Amino acid sequence: MIKNYKIGFSPYGFAAFALQEVPALLWLLRPPAENPLAGNAPATPLLGVLEQGGGILTVLLTLFLVRKDAPSPKFKSPYFALAVLCLAVYDICWAGYFRGAADGWRIVLGLSAPVPLYYLFAALWLKNRPAAVPCLLFFIGHVGSNILNYLL
């Protein structure tokens, strides 16, 4: 499977990464007044490793691992539509967060779960199967940690 890939740069992967980072840029420019995520730490060391390791590996593979034979991705793909849906949910929930809507369920379902799912669907859209694997680790760590921190 890995023989079909090469180290390179994916402009589509970069666009996927940049679009997901928009709320972080807004946070730098104008942090929310109410900020329950400030100081958010992994709930357990294992979840922290899964979240950080899976997240970093997901982004690196999305940016720098490309298929040797892949044509430009199709925008009519169901994976593209699912990635857009995850990004829309994420951005809408961030808009609410910046306006003070920051309950535990919104954090878990609107801010935590959509990110690894977005990367999973983006990886599948880009036919980057190796990038899909760390997305699952990222999901377990990111969502699991926030369930423990904000719901239990």
PDB file of C-alpha atoms in Angstrom:
ATOM      1  CA  MET A   1       0.000   0.000   0.000  1.00  0.00           C
ATOM      2  CA  ILE A   2       2.701   2.511   0.958  1.00  0.00           C
ATOM      3  CA  LYS A   3       4.532   1.846  -2.327  1.00  0.00           C
ATOM      4  CA  ASN A   4       1.800   3.846  -4.096  1.00  0.00           C
ATOM      5  CA  TYR A   5       2.798   6.993  -2.180  1.00  0.00           C
ATOM      6  CA  LYS A   6       5.679   9.414  -2.228  1.00  0.00           C
ATOM      7  CA  ILE A   7       6.916  12.222  -0.043  1.00  0.00           C
ATOM      8  CA  GLY A   8       5.835  15.487  -1.592  1.00  0.00           C
ATOM      9  CA  PHE A   9       3.568  18.427  -0.945  1.00  0.00           C
ATOM     10  CA  SER A  10      -0.192  18.296  -1.322  1.00  0.00           C
ATOM     11  CA  PRO A  11      -1.735  21.673  -2.108  1.00  0.00           C
ATOM     12  CA  TYR A  12      -5.157  20.148  -1.412  1.00  0.00           C
ATOM     13  CA  GLY A  13      -3.851  18.825   1.897  1.00  0.00           C
ATOM     14  CA  PHE A  14      -2.539  22.281   2.719  1.00  0.00           C
ATOM     15  CA  ALA A  15      -5.906  23.837   1.864  1.00  0.00           C
ATOM     16  CA  ALA A  16      -7.639  21.292   4.122  1.00  0.00           C
ATOM     17  CA  PHE A  17      -5.239  22.120   6.955  1.00  0.00           C
ATOM     18  CA  ALA A  18      -5.523  25.896   6.472  1.00  0.00           C
ATOM     19  CA  LEU A  19      -9.334  25.840   6.429  1.00  0.00           C
ATOM     20  CA  GLN A  20      -9.432  23.883   9.680  1.00  0.00           C
ATOM     21  CA  GLU A  21      -7.103  26.400  11.346  1.00  0.00           C
ATOM     22  CA  VAL A  22      -9.274  29.485  10.706  1.00  0.00           C
ATOM     23  CA  PRO A  23     -10.841  29.456  14.218  1.00  0.00           C
ATOM     24  CA  ALA A  24      -7.368  29.232  15.781  1.00  0.00           C
ATOM     25  CA  LEU A  25      -6.299  32.334  13.864  1.00  0.00           C
ATOM     26  CA  LEU A  26      -9.420  34.164  15.010  1.00  0.00           C
ATOM     27  CA  TRP A  27      -8.645  33.064  18.577  1.00  0.00           C
ATOM     28  CA  LEU A  28      -5.189  34.668  18.317  1.00  0.00           C
ATOM     29  CA  LEU A  29      -6.647  37.923  17.038  1.00  0.00           C
ATOM     30  CA  ARG A  30      -9.569  38.086  19.454  1.00  0.00           C
ATOM     31  CA  PRO A  31      -9.783  35.438  22.182  1.00  0.00           C
ATOM     32  CA  PRO A  32     -13.278  34.679  23.455  1.00  0.00           C
ATOM     33  CA  ALA A  33     -14.346  36.432  26.651  1.00  0.00           C
ATOM     34  CA  GLU A  34     -15.583  33.186  28.213  1.00  0.00           C
ATOM     35  CA  ASN A  35     -13.012  30.518  27.575  1.00  0.00           C
ATOM     36  CA  PRO A  36     -13.557  27.091  29.147  1.00  0.00           C
ATOM     37  CA  LEU A  37     -10.989  25.600  26.759  1.00  0.00           C
ATOM     38  CA  ALA A  38      -8.165  27.695  28.247  1.00  0.00           C
ATOM     39  CA  GLY A  39      -5.783  25.325  29.942  1.00  0.00           C
ATOM     40  CA  ASN A  40      -7.509  22.260  28.500  1.00  0.00           C
ATOM     41  CA  ALA A  41      -5.142  19.361  29.119  1.00  0.00           C
ATOM     42  CA  PRO A  42      -5.432  15.708  28.136  1.00  0.00           C
ATOM     43  CA  ALA A  43      -7.577  13.791  30.620  1.00  0.00           C
ATOM     44  CA  THR A  44      -5.034  10.952  30.829  1.00  0.00           C
ATOM     45  CA  PRO A  45      -1.464  10.489  29.566  1.00  0.00           C
ATOM     46  CA  LEU A  46      -2.610   7.781  27.118  1.00  0.00           C
ATOM     47  CA  LEU A  47      -5.340   9.987  25.647  1.00  0.00           C
ATOM     48  CA  GLY A  48      -2.781  12.790  25.406  1.00  0.00           C
ATOM     49  CA  VAL A  49      -0.397  10.599  23.394  1.00  0.00           C
ATOM     50  CA  LEU A  50      -3.212   9.457  21.092  1.00  0.00           C
ATOM     51  CA  GLU A  51      -4.490  13.010  20.642  1.00  0.00           C
ATOM     52  CA  GLN A  52      -1.139  14.720  20.090  1.00  0.00           C
ATOM     53  CA  GLY A  53       0.582  11.891  18.223  1.00  0.00           C
ATOM     54  CA  GLY A  54      -2.443  11.087  16.080  1.00  0.00           C
ATOM     55  CA  GLY A  55      -3.091  14.765  15.358  1.00  0.00           C
ATOM     56  CA  ILE A  56       0.500  15.567  14.385  1.00  0.00           C
ATOM     57  CA  LEU A  57       0.831  12.453  12.241  1.00  0.00           C
ATOM     58  CA  THR A  58      -2.528  13.177  10.582  1.00  0.00           C
ATOM     59  CA  VAL A  59      -1.460  16.687   9.593  1.00  0.00           C
ATOM     60  CA  LEU A  60       2.005  15.620   8.420  1.00  0.00           C
ATOM     61  CA  LEU A  61       0.647  12.808   6.256  1.00  0.00           C
ATOM     62  CA  THR A  62      -2.098  15.047   4.872  1.00  0.00           C
ATOM     63  CA  LEU A  63       0.450  17.687   3.893  1.00  0.00           C
ATOM     64  CA  PHE A  64       3.418  15.611   2.774  1.00  0.00           C
ATOM     65  CA  LEU A  65       2.286  12.156   1.639  1.00  0.00           C
ATOM     66  CA  VAL A  66       0.812  12.021  -1.852  1.00  0.00           C
ATOM     67  CA  ARG A  67      -0.255   9.208  -4.148  1.00  0.00           C
ATOM     68  CA  LYS A  68       2.020   8.652  -7.106  1.00  0.00           C
ATOM     69  CA  ASP A  69      -0.876   8.018  -9.466  1.00  0.00           C
ATOM     70  CA  ALA A  70      -3.596  10.238  -8.034  1.00  0.00           C
ATOM     71  CA  PRO A  71      -5.391  12.615 -10.382  1.00  0.00           C
ATOM     72  CA  SER A  72      -6.829  15.821  -8.979  1.00  0.00           C
ATOM     73  CA  PRO A  73      -9.496  14.964  -6.422  1.00  0.00           C
ATOM     74  CA  LYS A  74     -13.128  15.113  -7.488  1.00  0.00           C
ATOM     75  CA  PHE A  75     -15.262  17.706  -5.747  1.00  0.00           C
ATOM     76  CA  LYS A  76     -18.379  15.590  -6.303  1.00  0.00           C
ATOM     77  CA  SER A  77     -16.977  12.883  -4.041  1.00  0.00           C
ATOM     78  CA  PRO A  78     -19.064  11.839  -1.022  1.00  0.00           C
ATOM     79  CA  TYR A  79     -15.868  12.084   1.055  1.00  0.00           C
ATOM     80  CA  PHE A  80     -15.479  15.712   0.021  1.00  0.00           C
ATOM     81  CA  ALA A  81     -19.103  16.394   0.980  1.00  0.00           C
ATOM     82  CA  LEU A  82     -18.615  14.751   4.392  1.00  0.00           C
ATOM     83  CA  ALA A  83     -15.409  16.732   4.984  1.00  0.00           C
ATOM     84  CA  VAL A  84     -17.226  19.970   4.135  1.00  0.00           C
ATOM     85  CA  LEU A  85     -20.064  18.998   6.484  1.00  0.00           C
ATOM     86  CA  CYS A  86     -17.623  18.336   9.355  1.00  0.00           C
ATOM     87  CA  LEU A  87     -15.862  21.639   8.714  1.00  0.00           C
ATOM     88  CA  ALA A  88     -19.191  23.499   8.615  1.00  0.00           C
ATOM     89  CA  VAL A  89     -20.289  21.981  11.946  1.00  0.00           C
ATOM     90  CA  TYR A  90     -16.907  22.848  13.443  1.00  0.00           C
ATOM     91  CA  ASP A  91     -16.988  26.454  12.218  1.00  0.00           C
ATOM     92  CA  ILE A  92     -20.609  26.988  13.294  1.00  0.00           C
ATOM     93  CA  CYS A  93     -19.818  25.665  16.760  1.00  0.00           C
ATOM     94  CA  TRP A  94     -16.751  27.901  16.970  1.00  0.00           C
ATOM     95  CA  ALA A  95     -18.929  30.883  16.077  1.00  0.00           C
ATOM     96  CA  GLY A  96     -21.171  29.910  18.966  1.00  0.00           C
ATOM     97  CA  TYR A  97     -18.179  29.401  21.257  1.00  0.00           C
ATOM     98  CA  PHE A  98     -16.925  32.910  20.491  1.00  0.00           C
ATOM     99  CA  ARG A  99     -20.387  34.162  21.484  1.00  0.00           C
ATOM    100  CA  GLY A 100     -20.315  32.306  24.801  1.00  0.00           C
ATOM    101  CA  ALA A 101     -22.061  29.034  23.917  1.00  0.00           C
ATOM    102  CA  ALA A 102     -19.591  26.584  25.403  1.00  0.00           C
ATOM    103  CA  ASP A 103     -21.378  23.745  27.170  1.00  0.00           C
ATOM    104  CA  GLY A 104     -19.776  20.297  27.394  1.00  0.00           C
ATOM    105  CA  TRP A 105     -21.841  18.719  24.642  1.00  0.00           C
ATOM    106  CA  ARG A 106     -21.016  21.521  22.211  1.00  0.00           C
ATOM    107  CA  ILE A 107     -17.324  21.134  23.025  1.00  0.00           C
ATOM    108  CA  VAL A 108     -17.378  17.358  22.490  1.00  0.00           C
ATOM    109  CA  LEU A 109     -19.765  17.089  19.529  1.00  0.00           C
ATOM    110  CA  GLY A 110     -19.112  20.429  17.839  1.00  0.00           C
ATOM    111  CA  LEU A 111     -15.473  21.257  18.525  1.00  0.00           C
ATOM    112  CA  SER A 112     -13.787  17.909  19.235  1.00  0.00           C
ATOM    113  CA  ALA A 113     -15.384  15.214  17.082  1.00  0.00           C
ATOM    114  CA  PRO A 114     -15.595  17.113  13.765  1.00  0.00           C
ATOM    115  CA  VAL A 115     -11.838  17.770  13.523  1.00  0.00           C
ATOM    116  CA  PRO A 116     -10.525  14.193  13.278  1.00  0.00           C
ATOM    117  CA  LEU A 117     -13.565  13.213  11.213  1.00  0.00           C
ATOM    118  CA  TYR A 118     -12.855  16.131   8.867  1.00  0.00           C
ATOM    119  CA  TYR A 119      -9.283  14.921   8.403  1.00  0.00           C
ATOM    120  CA  LEU A 120     -10.471  11.337   7.931  1.00  0.00           C
ATOM    121  CA  PHE A 121     -12.846  12.333   5.140  1.00  0.00           C
ATOM    122  CA  ALA A 122     -10.265  14.699   3.617  1.00  0.00           C
ATOM    123  CA  ALA A 123      -7.720  11.856   3.595  1.00  0.00           C
ATOM    124  CA  LEU A 124     -10.206   9.523   1.922  1.00  0.00           C
ATOM    125  CA  TRP A 125     -11.115  12.257  -0.582  1.00  0.00           C
ATOM    126  CA  LEU A 126      -7.423  12.711  -1.406  1.00  0.00           C
ATOM    127  CA  LYS A 127      -7.019   8.916  -1.655  1.00  0.00           C
ATOM    128  CA  ASN A 128      -4.446   9.171   1.119  1.00  0.00           C
ATOM    129  CA  ARG A 129      -5.290   5.970   3.004  1.00  0.00           C
ATOM    130  CA  PRO A 130      -2.223   6.063   5.287  1.00  0.00           C
ATOM    131  CA  ALA A 131      -3.362   9.458   6.632  1.00  0.00           C
ATOM    132  CA  ALA A 132      -6.713   7.934   7.595  1.00  0.00           C
ATOM    133  CA  VAL A 133      -5.141   5.625  10.195  1.00  0.00           C
ATOM    134  CA  PRO A 134      -3.815   8.284  12.596  1.00  0.00           C
ATOM    135  CA  CYS A 135      -7.144  10.137  12.251  1.00  0.00           C
ATOM    136  CA  LEU A 136      -8.743   7.325  14.213  1.00  0.00           C
ATOM    137  CA  LEU A 137      -6.118   7.581  16.961  1.00  0.00           C
ATOM    138  CA  PHE A 138      -6.584  11.351  16.964  1.00  0.00           C
ATOM    139  CA  PHE A 139     -10.359  10.867  17.270  1.00  0.00           C
ATOM    140  CA  ILE A 140     -10.051   8.510  20.249  1.00  0.00           C
ATOM    141  CA  GLY A 141      -7.624  10.804  22.067  1.00  0.00           C
ATOM    142  CA  HIS A 142      -9.307  14.113  21.231  1.00  0.00           C
ATOM    143  CA  VAL A 143     -12.909  13.105  21.832  1.00  0.00           C
ATOM    144  CA  GLY A 144     -12.138  10.764  24.729  1.00  0.00           C
ATOM    145  CA  SER A 145     -10.178  13.418  26.564  1.00  0.00           C
ATOM    146  CA  ASN A 146     -12.868  16.034  26.104  1.00  0.00           C
ATOM    147  CA  ILE A 147     -15.615  13.636  27.209  1.00  0.00           C
ATOM    148  CA  LEU A 148     -13.691  13.075  30.443  1.00  0.00           C
ATOM    149  CA  ASN A 149     -12.906  16.790  30.854  1.00  0.00           C
ATOM    150  CA  TYR A 150     -16.295  18.282  30.000  1.00  0.00           C
ATOM    151  CA  LEU A 151     -19.002  15.647  30.379  1.00  0.00           C
ATOM    152  CA  LEU A 152     -17.925  13.355  33.238  1.00  0.00           C
TER     153      LEU A 152
END
